Amino acid sequence: MPVHKITNSYVPPVRKEPEYHLLVDPNSGSHCNTTVLNPGTDDELHCTGYRWNAGKLFLYYTACFITLGILVLVMHWKPDWKLVLTQSPCKLEKANTVLLKDCYDRLHVSHVRKVPPEEGLPNEYLKPDCRENGYGSGAECDDSFLNKQDARVFRYFVHVNYRYYWNYSKQIFIPLWGLDDETRCIDLAENFRGYSAEEQNARLKIFGENSIEIEVPSRLRLLIDEVLNPFYIFQLLSTIYWFVDEYTSYASCIVVISAISLAISLYETRKQRVTLRDMVSSSNSTEVTVIRDTGESETISASLLVPGDVIVIPPIGCIMSCDAVLTAGNAIVSEGILTGESVPVTKIPISHHDNEEEVYHIDFHRRFTLFAGTHVIQTRYYEKTDVTAVVVRTGFSTLKGELVNAILFPKPMDFKFYQDAFKFVLVMASIAVCGMVYGIYAQIIDGQETEEVILRGIDIITIVVPPSLPAAMTVGTIYAQNRLKHAGLFCISPPRINVSGKLKLFCFDKTGTLTEEGLDLWGVVPVEGDRFQSVVTAPDVLPRGPLLASMASCHSLTKIDGELTGDPMDLKMFAATKWVPYEIGIVRQFHFSSSLQMMSVITRTLGSRHMDLYAKGAPEKLMSLCLDSSVPDDFHEVLERFTIQGFRVIALAHKKLKKLQWHQAQRAKRGELERELSFLGLLVMQNTLKPETTPVISELRKAVIRTVMLTGDNMHTAISVARDCGMVEPEHYVIMAVASPPEENKPASIHWEYAITPTAELSDSESSDTFVAEKEKLHNSYQEIVLEQVIAPCYHIAINGRSWTIIREHFPELIPKVVMKGTVFARMSPEQKVQVVEELQDLGYIVGMCGDGANDCGALKTAHAGISLSEAEASVASPFTSKVPNITCVPILMREGRCALVTSFGVFKYMALYSMIQFISVLILYAYNTNFGDMEFLYIDLVITTTVAVFMGYTKSYHKLVAKRPYGSLVGIPTLFSVISQIVVQAGAQIGVLLYLISRPGITRDPVPKGEFDPVTWESTAIFTVSSFQYIFLAALFSKGPPFRKPFYTNYLLLACLLLLGSFSLVVLIWPVEKISDFMELYRIPDEFMSFRWMMLCFVVGNFLISFIIEVFIIDSKLLKKIFRLCCKKRRPKNRYKVIEQELNALPDWPPVNEVTYAQSNDQDHTADDSIS
């Protein structure tokens, strides 16, 4: 097939990559087989090349045959081992498989794929870039290069749904990007004219289909994958052993239970996959109209789109199937499915951008970008032209694809509980091996047959490491997940529930989370001459003029189906005018820009001979664009007074455009018009706290849970909200860290200053006074901080996003201190919110995050427990989603997390004691050539242990949070002391009963002949009776109640179960029934030995009392903790945040308020006085 050369269409530049660390052999100078991809990012990968080795393959398959397939099973669990055993390291350029190690030390294996040269591939992804002098620069850049073997082959591998292709110029694999970077805005606007069908098909080979396909494995595939899980393999082998050992009753029950559990697991797994597939597949099957290079239109499947295609957005709207940049016309889009915002937004064409050299970046040019999955409601176009857009990203590279990937490949959770559980199982396995060795030795000495020796040895393994342990540990989590669901809190990652039980800090977004979503208009402060006038609470009484006109026209509202929709603040502003009896036509809109912090409109009033420009935006920004003569002298003072009170302040400005014609207005550059404005006044908006916010913050504070605010709002407003909701207590100080970047002959600096503390609030009734009197009232409503006051530990640091970036770059050593004392983080971008959460985690905090928008998505995913208050697709990446749109879900999650964690601890300890008690019982009985009968084992394993373990998790969470937190480590001293002491006590009770039996006069015990086993003996009956009670009362002791769970007796199912089991065991001991004894294979103790029965009951009661004292009075005692500390000689806290807190408490002069800290080249800071007047 001939190669199609792309000549009729614009060829996009290949994305400029960061510096990749390609390792070079210092001896030969040749490239090694390992490199680092995506260096310095969360997606960093260490990539090693491998190639098939015939010798290794032969040895591998031989080993698989010799091990009867066991090696195949192990390789299924560890594919990286298989790679090492079957392939040899090689240069990446020759690799057919790569081994990838991510930043979490997880290993992945990906196969390198090839697209042969006859496919007609675009040259820019194959031919070396002659303009670069890097790796591969020695290759010829003429056509001779294309004749080299494999030169035209497109080589790539796929990792977590992203493609990495072989760059022949750099001699390295690099990510395959679309047009979302290193493409100029002007090129997107003017140089893309569409591809021919052949060109599009060629690029389709490079980028793959434009679809987000979620594979739903068949039921058979799911069954095989689940059965091959190590847990089920161990359970399968144990079940086979039990059948061979004729322990058929228990084995049959386990098979039935496992089958039910497996069926439920397969159903839930498949259901989740189907739900996720249905959620994302809405845009996969649509059709779109593309414009070809000839100018003709053609309707094709959306799955065939590639970056660079030009598509037509229909007037009636559509669901976007890709990320695309508008190049002609406007579009009204609902992005609620991605952002959670219910307000439609207006997208404008990128051709209106002023800076021709600016490079397009999807994060900075969102107002031009239509995102996959969003709903285009309607479009607007001029001169009967189509509304068109250029495709920039497809498939999993889109914003929607990234969100789906975050669900499919979540960040691994580093929680000590699960790590310790694995260590504990290994310890138990080691004990099992020792016990097996002893058991085999005892059987051989006793003259048992070889088959019996092997069976008894395996029996000990299944006793010490019970196959039901993993399932039992999830019981508490499952119950907690169901309770959370009933409370309107949905969880997609159940292990995170246990993590929530250890939360020490919770971060909150402000708007929509702590405060109401919308803003209420509090008042308007007009300017007349160069002075502020009285506050007007009813703007409709304002005289006809520029101020009222600006409120009526400077917005982005639009009518959809006869209903006015748009930004809630614009709706409030417009509604407050109650419209006016004259019409204003909007000639052109300059939409709000976060970088410019303002928006403006060009209008023409009916009957007027000139046009006007009205602008609104951040007061500081708008002031800089206004004539000095129009700005009041006390502008900053008035602005600060309002913002400190928590108001959101918007400035309004105006300019007459006397000579501007209609066609000139459409072509004029924004920067030329938005200058020399006249300041009109201030629009004061009020964002009220949600009624649930303050009580929840108070509850968290009482539970010693630190709270932090991460917001994109103004710092003064955020500080005010923090005070109002109780994050900052009234007597605490707030210190603002204001950082400045380095300038000529001046290093970067941090100015530490107090935030003014408001002591009263303005009322609407007071706003009608003259503004001079009002300013005096405002002045008197604030308390100035005395700078000489000594800073106590009760202070909080507030910082904005700009200062955060400067401190991270120039003062990295201060970041731990700032984060440790930081409570208000304002003007934070989504990336900066993630950085704060990560810094808190680095200090040792278990961090929670609660937010309601797409700008919180990154922080929600990064936190140990993220709660989204939005049901948008973006929130699906969050572990928890609340249907209740307030923060009452936070204490609910923490209570259930603590309950689940304590339950998991209790169940784990119970299962460990169950194993060890039975292990001790069996070892004791082996010494007497006896053991439990099948029915005795069945009663212990199924009737007692399994039933109790299931019901233990049914206890509900305690009704309030307390300052104490549950233990998080299974190998911590309290847990180990509890387990070890209880093992000793239970073993002592069994040995004590046995010694009493031996020493009891009149009891004739018939010895079991060597080589035989008899389950019906005095010894087996005595040990079984005592151990039965041990299993029962340990379940009660490990089911602890307050302060994390409700009292034990409120769990009616467990209480009834233990009473029934206890009663049955008591009947078996004191009043044995012949049929029951025969069925259970128990030795019927003659009636003349009734005193022996009562003595055994005394052993049981004494055993219970000792265990009760240990578990209730000793384990949680302060004295024991002091002893542990003295024994461990613990000098410093293990958590880094506690160490830093101690250091800060020892530094009463930090932060140096009223001083400036300068960055020094030698990493030493210098402070200078900078008195605040």
CSV table of N, CA, C and O in Angstrom, one decimal, residues 676-721:
chain,number,residue,atom,x,y,z
A,676,GLU,N,-8.6,53.0,30.5
A,676,GLU,CA,-9.1,54.3,30.7
A,676,GLU,C,-10.6,54.3,30.9
A,676,GLU,O,-11.4,55.1,30.4
A,677,LEU,N,-11.0,53.4,31.8
A,677,LEU,CA,-12.4,53.3,32.2
A,677,LEU,C,-12.7,54.2,33.3
A,677,LEU,O,-11.9,54.8,34.0
A,678,SER,N,-14.0,54.4,33.5
A,678,SER,CA,-14.5,55.2,34.6
A,678,SER,C,-15.1,54.3,35.7
A,678,SER,O,-16.0,53.5,35.4
A,679,PHE,N,-14.6,54.5,36.9
A,679,PHE,CA,-15.1,53.6,38.0
A,679,PHE,C,-16.5,54.0,38.4
A,679,PHE,O,-16.8,55.2,38.7
A,680,LEU,N,-17.4,53.0,38.5
A,680,LEU,CA,-18.8,53.2,38.8
A,680,LEU,C,-19.2,52.9,40.2
A,680,LEU,O,-20.1,53.6,40.8
A,681,GLY,N,-18.6,51.9,40.8
A,681,GLY,CA,-19.0,51.6,42.2
A,681,GLY,C,-18.7,50.1,42.5
A,681,GLY,O,-18.1,49.4,41.7
A,682,LEU,N,-19.2,49.7,43.6
A,682,LEU,CA,-19.0,48.3,44.1
A,682,LEU,C,-20.3,47.6,44.2
A,682,LEU,O,-21.3,48.1,44.7
A,683,LEU,N,-20.3,46.3,43.8
A,683,LEU,CA,-21.4,45.4,44.0
A,683,LEU,C,-21.0,44.5,45.1
A,683,LEU,O,-20.1,43.8,45.1
A,684,VAL,N,-21.8,44.5,46.2
A,684,VAL,CA,-21.5,43.8,47.4
A,684,VAL,C,-22.4,42.6,47.5
A,684,VAL,O,-23.6,42.7,47.7
A,685,MET,N,-21.8,41.4,47.4
A,685,MET,CA,-22.6,40.1,47.5
A,685,MET,C,-22.3,39.4,48.8
A,685,MET,O,-21.2,39.5,49.3
A,686,GLN,N,-23.3,38.7,49.3
A,686,GLN,CA,-23.1,38.0,50.5
A,686,GLN,C,-23.3,36.5,50.3
A,686,GLN,O,-24.2,36.0,49.7
A,687,ASN,N,-22.3,35.7,50.8
A,687,ASN,CA,-22.3,34.3,50.6
A,687,ASN,C,-22.5,33.7,52.0
A,687,ASN,O,-21.6,33.7,52.8
A,688,THR,N,-23.7,33.2,52.3
A,688,THR,CA,-24.0,32.8,53.7
A,688,THR,C,-23.5,31.4,53.9
A,688,THR,O,-23.5,30.5,53.0
A,689,LEU,N,-23.2,31.1,55.2
A,689,LEU,CA,-22.9,29.7,55.6
A,689,LEU,C,-24.1,28.8,55.5
A,689,LEU,O,-25.2,29.3,55.8
A,690,LYS,N,-23.9,27.6,55.2
A,690,LYS,CA,-25.0,26.6,55.3
A,690,LYS,C,-25.2,26.4,56.8
A,690,LYS,O,-24.3,26.4,57.6
A,691,PRO,N,-26.5,26.2,57.1
A,691,PRO,CA,-26.8,26.0,58.5
A,691,PRO,C,-26.1,24.9,59.2
A,691,PRO,O,-26.0,24.9,60.4
A,692,GLU,N,-25.8,23.8,58.4
A,692,GLU,CA,-25.1,22.7,59.0
A,692,GLU,C,-23.6,22.8,59.2
A,692,GLU,O,-23.0,22.0,59.9
A,693,THR,N,-23.0,23.9,58.6
A,693,THR,CA,-21.6,24.0,58.6
A,693,THR,C,-21.0,24.2,60.0
A,693,THR,O,-20.1,23.4,60.5
A,694,THR,N,-21.5,25.2,60.7
A,694,THR,CA,-20.9,25.5,62.0
A,694,THR,C,-21.0,24.4,63.0
A,694,THR,O,-20.0,24.0,63.7
A,695,PRO,N,-22.2,23.7,63.2
A,695,PRO,CA,-22.3,22.6,64.1
A,695,PRO,C,-21.3,21.5,63.8
A,695,PRO,O,-20.7,20.8,64.7
A,696,VAL,N,-21.1,21.2,62.5
A,696,VAL,CA,-20.2,20.1,62.1
A,696,VAL,C,-18.8,20.4,62.4
A,696,VAL,O,-18.0,19.6,63.0
A,697,ILE,N,-18.4,21.7,62.1
A,697,ILE,CA,-17.0,22.1,62.4
A,697,ILE,C,-16.8,22.1,63.9
A,697,ILE,O,-15.7,21.7,64.4
A,698,SER,N,-17.8,22.5,64.7
A,698,SER,CA,-17.7,22.4,66.1
A,698,SER,C,-17.5,21.0,66.6
A,698,SER,O,-16.7,20.7,67.5
A,699,GLU,N,-18.3,20.0,66.0
A,699,GLU,CA,-18.2,18.6,66.4
A,699,GLU,C,-16.8,18.1,66.1
A,699,GLU,O,-16.2,17.3,66.9
A,700,LEU,N,-16.2,18.5,64.9
A,700,LEU,CA,-14.9,18.0,64.5
A,700,LEU,C,-13.8,18.6,65.5
A,700,LEU,O,-12.9,17.9,65.9
A,701,ARG,N,-14.0,19.9,65.8
A,701,ARG,CA,-13.0,20.5,66.7
A,701,ARG,C,-13.0,19.8,68.1
A,701,ARG,O,-12.0,19.6,68.7
A,702,LYS,N,-14.2,19.5,68.6
A,702,LYS,CA,-14.3,18.8,69.9
A,702,LYS,C,-13.6,17.4,69.8
A,702,LYS,O,-13.1,16.9,70.8
A,703,ALA,N,-13.7,16.8,68.6
A,703,ALA,CA,-13.0,15.5,68.5
A,703,ALA,C,-11.6,15.6,68.1
A,703,ALA,O,-10.9,14.6,67.7
A,704,VAL,N,-11.0,16.8,68.2
A,704,VAL,CA,-9.6,17.1,67.9
A,704,VAL,C,-9.3,16.7,66.5
A,704,VAL,O,-8.2,16.1,66.2
A,705,ILE,N,-10.2,17.0,65.6
A,705,ILE,CA,-9.9,16.8,64.2
A,705,ILE,C,-9.6,18.2,63.6
A,705,ILE,O,-10.4,19.1,63.6
A,706,ARG,N,-8.4,18.3,63.1
A,706,ARG,CA,-8.0,19.6,62.5
A,706,ARG,C,-8.8,19.9,61.2
A,706,ARG,O,-9.0,19.0,60.4
A,707,THR,N,-9.2,21.1,61.0
A,707,THR,CA,-9.9,21.5,59.8
A,707,THR,C,-9.2,22.6,59.0
A,707,THR,O,-8.6,23.5,59.6
A,708,VAL,N,-9.2,22.4,57.7
A,708,VAL,CA,-8.4,23.3,56.8
A,708,VAL,C,-9.3,23.7,55.7
A,708,VAL,O,-10.1,22.9,55.2
A,709,MET,N,-9.2,25.0,55.2
A,709,MET,CA,-10.0,25.4,54.1
A,709,MET,C,-9.1,25.6,52.8
A,709,MET,O,-8.1,26.2,52.9
A,710,LEU,N,-9.6,24.9,51.7
A,710,LEU,CA,-8.9,25.1,50.5
A,710,LEU,C,-9.9,25.7,49.5
A,710,LEU,O,-10.9,25.1,49.1
A,711,THR,N,-9.7,27.0,49.1
A,711,THR,CA,-10.7,27.7,48.3
A,711,THR,C,-10.1,28.5,47.2
A,711,THR,O,-8.9,28.9,47.3
A,712,GLY,N,-10.8,28.8,46.2
A,712,GLY,CA,-10.4,29.7,45.2
A,712,GLY,C,-10.8,31.1,45.4
A,712,GLY,O,-10.5,32.0,44.6
A,713,ASP,N,-11.4,31.4,46.5
A,713,ASP,CA,-12.0,32.7,46.8
A,713,ASP,C,-10.9,33.6,47.4
A,713,ASP,O,-9.8,33.2,47.8
A,714,ASN,N,-11.3,34.9,47.6
A,714,ASN,CA,-10.4,35.9,48.2
A,714,ASN,C,-10.0,35.5,49.6
A,714,ASN,O,-10.8,34.9,50.4
A,715,MET,N,-8.8,35.9,50.0
A,715,MET,CA,-8.2,35.5,51.3
A,715,MET,C,-9.0,36.1,52.4
A,715,MET,O,-9.4,35.4,53.4
A,716,HIS,N,-9.4,37.4,52.4
A,716,HIS,CA,-10.1,38.0,53.4
A,716,HIS,C,-11.5,37.4,53.6
A,716,HIS,O,-11.9,37.2,54.7
A,717,THR,N,-12.1,37.1,52.5
A,717,THR,CA,-13.4,36.4,52.5
A,717,THR,C,-13.3,35.1,53.2
A,717,THR,O,-14.1,34.7,54.0
A,718,ALA,N,-12.3,34.3,52.8
A,718,ALA,CA,-12.1,33.0,53.3
A,718,ALA,C,-11.8,33.0,54.8
A,718,ALA,O,-12.3,32.2,55.6
A,719,ILE,N,-11.0,34.0,55.3
A,719,ILE,CA,-10.7,34.1,56.7
A,719,ILE,C,-11.9,34.4,57.5
A,719,ILE,O,-12.2,33.9,58.5
A,720,SER,N,-12.8,35.3,56.9
A,720,SER,CA,-14.0,35.6,57.6
A,720,SER,C,-14.9,34.4,57.7
A,720,SER,O,-15.5,34.2,58.8
A,721,VAL,N,-15.0,33.6,56.6
A,721,VAL,CA,-15.8,32.4,56.7
A,721,VAL,C,-15.2,31.4,57.7
A,721,VAL,O,-16.0,30.7,58.4
